[in-house]
Amino acid sequence: DVYKRQPNGIRMDPESGLIFSPAHFTWMDTNYPPGTPRQGYPIEIQALWIRLCLQLERLQAAREGPAWQALAEQAQAALRQYFWLEDRGYLADLLVASPGQSAAQAVRDDALRSNFLLAISLGRIDDDSARRGVNAVARHLVVPGALRSLAPLPVSPSLPIHGQDGHLLNNPTEPYWGRYEGDEDTRRKPAYHNGTAWTWTFPSFCEALAQAWGFQDQALRTARAYLGSMDRLMTEGCLGHLPEILDGDAPHTQRGCDAQAWAVTEALRVWKLLQAKEDQAKARAERKTQ
């Protein structure tokens, strides 16, 4: 199978249909020191992979072996089996594994991060589980206009971050880092994906919220209200633009790039989506009254 032979180390686990990623291959790619290696089976990669398989099935793309639909169903079942944390009410961020280890042999990383929202917004987790996940994010990750990249909660397994001289830089069992400031290698890198709040992920929270409650009127209004809260960021810092990141701790000072394109495009995409869903709901209501 081609997905088992990629020279970059990316492969598909034949037992689960999930995708293995080497360290530093996701958007949380901080290295030297490695702040979030995430080697194994990252949750957002699985959500995107399942969505891709379904799209290839719709396009009737040729494939040797099981059909794309069957592969998507296999991976979907494994995602629910291995990632869902019933006692916490959200999806694990990662199945920690070494190259060659299957998803069944991996260790679940229970860190509460924003990455699992893609599984909700893409419809891979629904009903009560999706709503519980959104509520967990709203409680622990949401700051005005952005999402923390890690909740200020204990994590298991631990996440030790060592400097280039081998010195331990953080508290491995409580790696949340609330301010992105100071020396790059010893302070900013450990914080970058371990508490720093990101604007580009915030619209996916709004989309997941609406999706989790079936795009009902109240859910759409709530999602629009959350998304609209990003406007305060456009009147601070670089006027008319959205920053890359904010401090996870109050007062959530803007940091990083002053004008971040992917934050703007995600905000616009989700705003248009929510508007379209509201228009569709209004049209259905008007037809019922005719």
mmCIF file of C-alpha atoms in Angstrom:
data_model
loop_
_atom_site.group_PDB
_atom_site.id
_atom_site.type_symbol
_atom_site.label_atom_id
_atom_site.label_comp_id
_atom_site.label_asym_id
_atom_site.label_seq_id
_atom_site.Cartn_x
_atom_site.Cartn_y
_atom_site.Cartn_z
ATOM 1 C CA ASP A 1 0.000 0.000 0.000
ATOM 2 C CA VAL A 2 1.440 3.383 -1.017
ATOM 3 C CA TYR A 3 0.474 4.883 2.360
ATOM 4 C CA LYS A 4 2.888 2.495 4.099
ATOM 5 C CA ARG A 5 5.885 3.342 1.914
ATOM 6 C CA GLN A 6 6.201 7.141 1.995
ATOM 7 C CA PRO A 7 9.890 8.143 2.343
ATOM 8 C CA ASN A 8 8.936 10.994 4.706
ATOM 9 C CA GLY A 9 7.657 8.483 7.263
ATOM 10 C CA ILE A 10 3.949 9.230 6.871
ATOM 11 C CA ARG A 11 2.017 5.977 6.616
ATOM 12 C CA MET A 12 -1.397 4.453 7.074
ATOM 13 C CA ASP A 13 -1.937 1.974 9.877
ATOM 14 C CA PRO A 14 -3.609 -0.968 8.071
ATOM 15 C CA GLU A 15 -5.333 -2.157 11.252
ATOM 16 C CA SER A 16 -7.185 1.096 11.909
ATOM 17 C CA GLY A 17 -7.006 3.069 8.678
ATOM 18 C CA LEU A 18 -5.533 6.005 10.643
ATOM 19 C CA ILE A 19 -2.532 8.058 9.484
ATOM 20 C CA PHE A 20 0.792 8.046 11.351
ATOM 21 C CA SER A 21 2.796 11.287 11.365
ATOM 22 C CA PRO A 22 6.467 11.715 12.327
ATOM 23 C CA ALA A 23 7.368 14.410 14.850
ATOM 24 C CA HIS A 24 6.924 18.078 13.868
ATOM 25 C CA PHE A 25 4.795 17.355 10.784
ATOM 26 C CA THR A 26 1.612 19.102 11.935
ATOM 27 C CA TRP A 27 0.979 22.849 12.162
ATOM 28 C CA MET A 28 2.254 22.612 15.760
ATOM 29 C CA ASP A 29 5.752 22.155 14.369
ATOM 30 C CA THR A 30 7.953 24.001 16.883
ATOM 31 C CA ASN A 31 11.413 22.427 17.036
ATOM 32 C CA TYR A 32 14.858 23.161 18.535
ATOM 33 C CA PRO A 33 13.653 22.819 21.232
ATOM 34 C CA PRO A 34 10.750 20.504 20.342
ATOM 35 C CA GLY A 35 7.763 22.122 22.011
ATOM 36 C CA THR A 36 5.044 19.871 20.606
ATOM 37 C CA PRO A 37 6.522 16.921 18.673
ATOM 38 C CA ARG A 38 3.134 15.126 18.395
ATOM 39 C CA GLN A 39 4.606 11.962 16.885
ATOM 40 C CA GLY A 40 1.955 9.351 16.292
ATOM 41 C CA TYR A 41 -1.637 9.849 15.191
ATOM 42 C CA PRO A 42 -2.695 13.544 15.545
ATOM 43 C CA ILE A 43 -6.461 14.042 15.728
ATOM 44 C CA GLU A 44 -6.759 16.756 13.070
ATOM 45 C CA ILE A 45 -4.867 14.640 10.531
ATOM 46 C CA GLN A 46 -7.398 11.837 11.021
ATOM 47 C CA ALA A 47 -10.372 14.156 10.545
ATOM 48 C CA LEU A 48 -8.895 15.571 7.340
ATOM 49 C CA TRP A 49 -7.943 12.094 6.092
ATOM 50 C CA ILE A 50 -11.461 10.715 6.566
ATOM 51 C CA ARG A 51 -12.929 13.746 4.817
ATOM 52 C CA LEU A 52 -10.478 13.253 1.940
ATOM 53 C CA CYS A 53 -11.444 9.583 1.576
ATOM 54 C CA LEU A 54 -15.125 10.513 1.376
ATOM 55 C CA GLN A 55 -14.376 13.187 -1.205
ATOM 56 C CA LEU A 56 -12.370 10.722 -3.312
ATOM 57 C CA GLU A 57 -15.282 8.286 -3.116
ATOM 58 C CA ARG A 58 -17.636 10.982 -4.416
ATOM 59 C CA LEU A 59 -15.195 11.700 -7.247
ATOM 60 C CA GLN A 60 -14.986 7.963 -7.985
ATOM 61 C CA ALA A 61 -11.198 8.116 -7.820
ATOM 62 C CA ALA A 62 -9.507 4.859 -8.733
ATOM 63 C CA ARG A 63 -7.856 2.902 -5.927
ATOM 64 C CA GLU A 64 -6.316 -0.531 -5.520
ATOM 65 C CA GLY A 65 -7.740 -2.422 -2.547
ATOM 66 C CA PRO A 66 -10.770 -1.435 -0.434
ATOM 67 C CA ALA A 67 -12.991 1.357 -1.711
ATOM 68 C CA TRP A 68 -12.485 4.877 -0.390
ATOM 69 C CA GLN A 69 -15.833 4.655 1.401
ATOM 70 C CA ALA A 70 -14.795 1.490 3.224
ATOM 71 C CA LEU A 71 -11.476 3.062 4.206
ATOM 72 C CA ALA A 72 -13.264 6.139 5.531
ATOM 73 C CA GLU A 73 -15.630 3.993 7.583
ATOM 74 C CA GLN A 74 -12.707 2.004 9.008
ATOM 75 C CA ALA A 75 -10.856 5.150 10.049
ATOM 76 C CA GLN A 76 -14.051 6.736 11.381
ATOM 77 C CA ALA A 77 -14.704 3.777 13.681
ATOM 78 C CA ALA A 78 -11.099 3.847 14.889
ATOM 79 C CA LEU A 79 -11.246 7.580 15.540
ATOM 80 C CA ARG A 80 -14.214 7.111 17.829
ATOM 81 C CA GLN A 81 -12.708 4.042 19.506
ATOM 82 C CA TYR A 82 -9.233 5.385 20.216
ATOM 83 C CA PHE A 83 -9.640 9.151 20.595
ATOM 84 C CA TRP A 84 -12.838 9.714 22.564
ATOM 85 C CA LEU A 85 -12.262 10.413 26.278
ATOM 86 C CA GLU A 86 -15.587 9.675 27.913
ATOM 87 C CA ASP A 87 -14.552 10.845 31.377
ATOM 88 C CA ARG A 88 -13.383 14.204 30.024
ATOM 89 C CA GLY A 89 -15.909 14.820 27.284
ATOM 90 C CA TYR A 90 -13.561 15.569 24.405
ATOM 91 C CA LEU A 91 -11.237 13.874 21.933
ATOM 92 C CA ALA A 92 -7.607 13.097 22.717
ATOM 93 C CA ASP A 93 -5.201 15.357 20.867
ATOM 94 C CA LEU A 94 -2.868 12.570 19.822
ATOM 95 C CA LEU A 95 -2.209 8.858 19.947
ATOM 96 C CA VAL A 96 1.460 8.862 20.919
ATOM 97 C CA ALA A 97 3.330 6.192 18.947
ATOM 98 C CA SER A 98 6.728 5.352 17.536
ATOM 99 C CA PRO A 99 7.258 4.552 13.832
ATOM 100 C CA GLY A 100 5.773 1.142 13.129
ATOM 101 C CA GLN A 101 3.415 1.172 16.107
ATOM 102 C CA SER A 102 -0.265 0.720 15.377
ATOM 103 C CA ALA A 103 -2.986 2.963 16.761
ATOM 104 C CA ALA A 104 -4.025 0.104 19.038
ATOM 105 C CA GLN A 105 -0.557 0.152 20.635
ATOM 106 C CA ALA A 106 -0.431 3.920 21.056
ATOM 107 C CA VAL A 107 -0.888 5.958 24.240
ATOM 108 C CA ARG A 108 -3.680 8.524 24.291
ATOM 109 C CA ASP A 109 -2.564 12.086 24.963
ATOM 110 C CA ASP A 110 -5.352 13.691 26.999
ATOM 111 C CA ALA A 111 -4.166 17.290 26.535
ATOM 112 C CA LEU A 112 -7.121 19.555 25.777
ATOM 113 C CA ARG A 113 -6.190 21.391 22.590
ATOM 114 C CA SER A 114 -8.158 23.005 19.785
ATOM 115 C CA ASN A 115 -7.170 20.465 17.111
ATOM 116 C CA PHE A 116 -10.074 18.087 17.714
ATOM 117 C CA LEU A 117 -12.564 20.777 16.701
ATOM 118 C CA LEU A 118 -11.898 19.819 13.076
ATOM 119 C CA ALA A 119 -13.416 16.417 13.803
ATOM 120 C CA ILE A 120 -16.604 18.196 14.882
ATOM 121 C CA SER A 121 -16.743 20.877 12.194
ATOM 122 C CA LEU A 122 -16.134 18.208 9.524
ATOM 123 C CA GLY A 123 -18.915 16.035 10.934
ATOM 124 C CA ARG A 124 -16.738 13.164 12.199
ATOM 125 C CA ILE A 125 -18.104 13.473 15.765
ATOM 126 C CA ASP A 126 -21.697 14.503 16.334
ATOM 127 C CA ASP A 127 -24.629 14.530 18.761
ATOM 128 C CA ASP A 128 -23.912 14.719 22.491
ATOM 129 C CA SER A 129 -20.193 14.014 22.095
ATOM 130 C CA ALA A 130 -19.763 17.006 19.807
ATOM 131 C CA ARG A 131 -21.651 19.276 22.180
ATOM 132 C CA ARG A 132 -19.589 18.110 25.156
ATOM 133 C CA GLY A 133 -16.398 18.770 23.213
ATOM 134 C CA VAL A 134 -17.492 22.281 22.249
ATOM 135 C CA ASN A 135 -18.422 23.020 25.858
ATOM 136 C CA ALA A 136 -14.971 21.883 27.049
ATOM 137 C CA VAL A 137 -13.321 24.229 24.561
ATOM 138 C CA ALA A 138 -15.589 27.114 25.551
ATOM 139 C CA ARG A 139 -14.689 26.598 29.202
ATOM 140 C CA HIS A 140 -10.920 26.139 28.956
ATOM 141 C CA LEU A 141 -9.619 27.433 25.610
ATOM 142 C CA VAL A 142 -11.690 30.443 24.518
ATOM 143 C CA VAL A 143 -10.228 33.903 25.042
ATOM 144 C CA PRO A 144 -11.625 37.029 23.319
ATOM 145 C CA GLY A 145 -11.162 36.365 19.599
ATOM 146 C CA ALA A 146 -8.823 33.380 19.855
ATOM 147 C CA LEU A 147 -8.331 29.857 21.229
ATOM 148 C CA ARG A 148 -5.606 28.765 23.590
ATOM 149 C CA SER A 149 -3.485 26.042 22.043
ATOM 150 C CA LEU A 150 -3.458 24.158 25.357
ATOM 151 C CA ALA A 151 -5.758 24.288 28.366
ATOM 152 C CA PRO A 152 -4.310 25.250 31.774
ATOM 153 C CA LEU A 153 -4.835 21.708 33.050
ATOM 154 C CA PRO A 154 -2.578 18.759 33.936
ATOM 155 C CA VAL A 155 -1.712 16.493 31.002
ATOM 156 C CA SER A 156 -0.899 12.810 30.579
ATOM 157 C CA PRO A 157 1.513 11.703 29.275
ATOM 158 C CA SER A 158 3.777 14.501 30.448
ATOM 159 C CA LEU A 159 5.347 16.950 27.993
ATOM 160 C CA PRO A 160 8.914 17.803 29.025
ATOM 161 C CA ILE A 161 10.582 20.524 26.944
ATOM 162 C CA HIS A 162 14.361 20.680 27.099
ATOM 163 C CA GLY A 163 16.565 23.472 25.827
ATOM 164 C CA GLN A 164 19.411 22.871 23.427
ATOM 165 C CA ASP A 165 21.725 22.488 26.432
ATOM 166 C CA GLY A 166 19.499 19.737 27.867
ATOM 167 C CA HIS A 167 18.063 21.924 30.633
ATOM 168 C CA LEU A 168 14.385 21.353 31.478
ATOM 169 C CA LEU A 169 12.421 24.469 30.559
ATOM 170 C CA ASN A 170 8.903 23.699 31.761
ATOM 171 C CA ASN A 171 6.716 21.774 34.176
ATOM 172 C CA PRO A 172 6.125 18.539 32.198
ATOM 173 C CA THR A 173 2.842 17.599 33.896
ATOM 174 C CA GLU A 174 1.429 21.153 33.646
ATOM 175 C CA PRO A 175 3.006 22.527 30.446
ATOM 176 C CA TYR A 176 0.521 25.374 29.922
ATOM 177 C CA TRP A 177 2.487 28.571 29.262
ATOM 178 C CA GLY A 178 0.389 31.721 29.380
ATOM 179 C CA ARG A 179 2.654 34.392 27.892
ATOM 180 C CA TYR A 180 4.508 34.479 24.589
ATOM 181 C CA GLU A 181 7.412 36.743 25.454
ATOM 182 C CA GLY A 182 11.136 36.761 26.215
ATOM 183 C CA ASP A 183 13.938 34.693 24.690
ATOM 184 C CA GLU A 184 12.848 32.722 21.627
ATOM 185 C CA ASP A 185 14.417 29.342 22.400
ATOM 186 C CA THR A 186 13.830 29.194 26.139
ATOM 187 C CA ARG A 187 10.530 31.064 26.552
ATOM 188 C CA ARG A 188 8.646 31.788 23.348
ATOM 189 C CA LYS A 189 9.037 28.372 21.701
ATOM 190 C CA PRO A 190 7.824 26.454 24.771
ATOM 191 C CA ALA A 191 4.798 28.792 24.863
ATOM 192 C CA TYR A 192 4.016 28.896 21.139
ATOM 193 C CA HIS A 193 1.683 25.878 21.069
ATOM 194 C CA ASN A 194 1.277 25.268 24.777
ATOM 195 C CA GLY A 195 -1.075 28.013 25.860
ATOM 196 C CA THR A 196 -0.550 30.796 23.349
ATOM 197 C CA ALA A 197 -3.937 31.681 21.843
ATOM 198 C CA TRP A 198 -4.324 31.513 18.057
ATOM 199 C CA THR A 199 -6.768 33.505 15.958
ATOM 200 C CA TRP A 200 -6.895 31.121 12.983
ATOM 201 C CA THR A 201 -8.415 28.316 15.082
ATOM 202 C CA PHE A 202 -11.131 30.499 16.618
ATOM 203 C CA PRO A 203 -13.456 30.423 13.564
ATOM 204 C CA SER A 204 -13.350 26.613 13.591
ATOM 205 C CA PHE A 205 -14.692 26.751 17.149
ATOM 206 C CA CYS A 206 -17.594 28.877 15.904
ATOM 207 C CA GLU A 207 -18.224 26.456 13.041
ATOM 208 C CA ALA A 208 -18.032 23.444 15.364
ATOM 209 C CA LEU A 209 -20.490 25.069 17.766
ATOM 210 C CA ALA A 210 -23.055 25.577 15.015
ATOM 211 C CA GLN A 211 -22.431 22.082 13.644
ATOM 212 C CA ALA A 212 -22.754 20.414 17.065
ATOM 213 C CA TRP A 213 -26.239 21.852 17.545
ATOM 214 C CA GLY A 214 -27.363 21.068 14.006
ATOM 215 C CA PHE A 215 -27.185 24.675 12.760
ATOM 216 C CA GLN A 216 -30.291 25.526 14.773
ATOM 217 C CA ASP A 217 -31.243 29.198 15.028
ATOM 218 C CA GLN A 218 -29.896 29.738 18.534
ATOM 219 C CA ALA A 219 -26.662 27.924 17.721
ATOM 220 C CA LEU A 220 -26.162 30.064 14.624
ATOM 221 C CA ARG A 221 -26.756 33.257 16.575
ATOM 222 C CA THR A 222 -24.345 32.156 19.290
ATOM 223 C CA ALA A 223 -21.679 31.197 16.752
ATOM 224 C CA ARG A 224 -22.084 34.535 14.968
ATOM 225 C CA ALA A 225 -21.755 36.374 18.280
ATOM 226 C CA TYR A 226 -18.539 34.532 19.132
ATOM 227 C CA LEU A 227 -17.101 35.138 15.674
ATOM 228 C CA GLY A 228 -18.095 38.785 15.791
ATOM 229 C CA SER A 229 -16.038 39.201 18.942
ATOM 230 C CA MET A 230 -12.927 39.114 16.747
ATOM 231 C CA ASP A 231 -13.688 42.680 15.659
ATOM 232 C CA ARG A 232 -12.003 44.070 18.775
ATOM 233 C CA LEU A 233 -8.713 42.664 17.528
ATOM 234 C CA MET A 234 -9.083 44.651 14.311
ATOM 235 C CA THR A 235 -9.197 47.940 16.197
ATOM 236 C CA GLU A 236 -6.042 47.196 18.201
ATOM 237 C CA GLY A 237 -2.521 46.540 16.953
ATOM 238 C CA CYS A 238 -2.468 46.613 13.148
ATOM 239 C CA LEU A 239 -5.755 48.380 12.330
ATOM 240 C CA GLY A 240 -8.102 46.446 10.083
ATOM 241 C CA HIS A 241 -6.202 43.184 10.435
ATOM 242 C CA LEU A 242 -6.147 40.130 12.699
ATOM 243 C CA PRO A 243 -2.974 39.219 14.603
ATOM 244 C CA GLU A 244 -1.399 35.776 14.547
ATOM 245 C CA ILE A 245 -1.514 35.067 18.278
ATOM 246 C CA LEU A 246 -2.401 36.431 21.714
ATOM 247 C CA ASP A 247 -1.158 35.637 25.173
ATOM 248 C CA GLY A 248 -3.175 32.830 26.729
ATOM 249 C CA ASP A 249 -3.252 34.784 29.995
ATOM 250 C CA ALA A 250 -5.157 38.037 30.476
ATOM 251 C CA PRO A 251 -5.020 40.735 29.239
ATOM 252 C CA HIS A 252 -4.329 38.600 26.126
ATOM 253 C CA THR A 253 -1.778 40.919 24.553
ATOM 254 C CA GLN A 254 -1.402 40.610 20.783
ATOM 255 C CA ARG A 255 1.809 38.877 19.702
ATOM 256 C CA GLY A 256 3.500 37.461 16.605
ATOM 257 C CA CYS A 257 2.567 38.583 13.115
ATOM 258 C CA ASP A 258 0.438 41.764 13.181
ATOM 259 C CA ALA A 259 -1.602 40.839 10.083
ATOM 260 C CA GLN A 260 -2.148 37.099 9.653
ATOM 261 C CA ALA A 261 -3.737 35.992 6.359
ATOM 262 C CA TRP A 262 -4.950 32.577 7.483
ATOM 263 C CA ALA A 263 -6.777 34.125 10.445
ATOM 264 C CA VAL A 264 -8.585 36.548 8.150
ATOM 265 C CA THR A 265 -9.497 33.925 5.554
ATOM 266 C CA GLU A 266 -10.799 31.480 8.167
ATOM 267 C CA ALA A 267 -12.887 34.200 9.807
ATOM 268 C CA LEU A 268 -14.347 35.185 6.429
ATOM 269 C CA ARG A 269 -15.010 31.573 5.421
ATOM 270 C CA VAL A 270 -16.924 30.764 8.597
ATOM 271 C CA TRP A 271 -18.782 34.101 8.610
ATOM 272 C CA LYS A 272 -20.050 33.392 5.095
ATOM 273 C CA LEU A 273 -20.943 29.816 6.052
ATOM 274 C CA LEU A 274 -22.979 30.933 9.067
ATOM 275 C CA GLN A 275 -24.682 33.610 6.994
ATOM 276 C CA ALA A 276 -25.598 31.048 4.326
ATOM 277 C CA LYS A 277 -27.024 28.699 6.964
ATOM 278 C CA GLU A 278 -29.109 31.534 8.412
ATOM 279 C CA ASP A 279 -30.409 32.446 4.952
ATOM 280 C CA GLN A 280 -31.358 28.819 4.321
ATOM 281 C CA ALA A 281 -33.210 28.653 7.652
ATOM 282 C CA LYS A 282 -35.121 31.849 6.829
ATOM 283 C CA ALA A 283 -36.049 30.506 3.407
ATOM 284 C CA ARG A 284 -37.393 27.281 4.940
ATOM 285 C CA ALA A 285 -39.419 29.252 7.455
ATOM 286 C CA GLU A 286 -40.898 31.442 4.720
ATOM 287 C CA ARG A 287 -41.909 28.405 2.676
ATOM 288 C CA LYS A 288 -43.735 26.943 5.669
ATOM 289 C CA THR A 289 -45.798 30.113 6.081
ATOM 290 C CA GLN A 290 -46.847 30.234 2.437
#
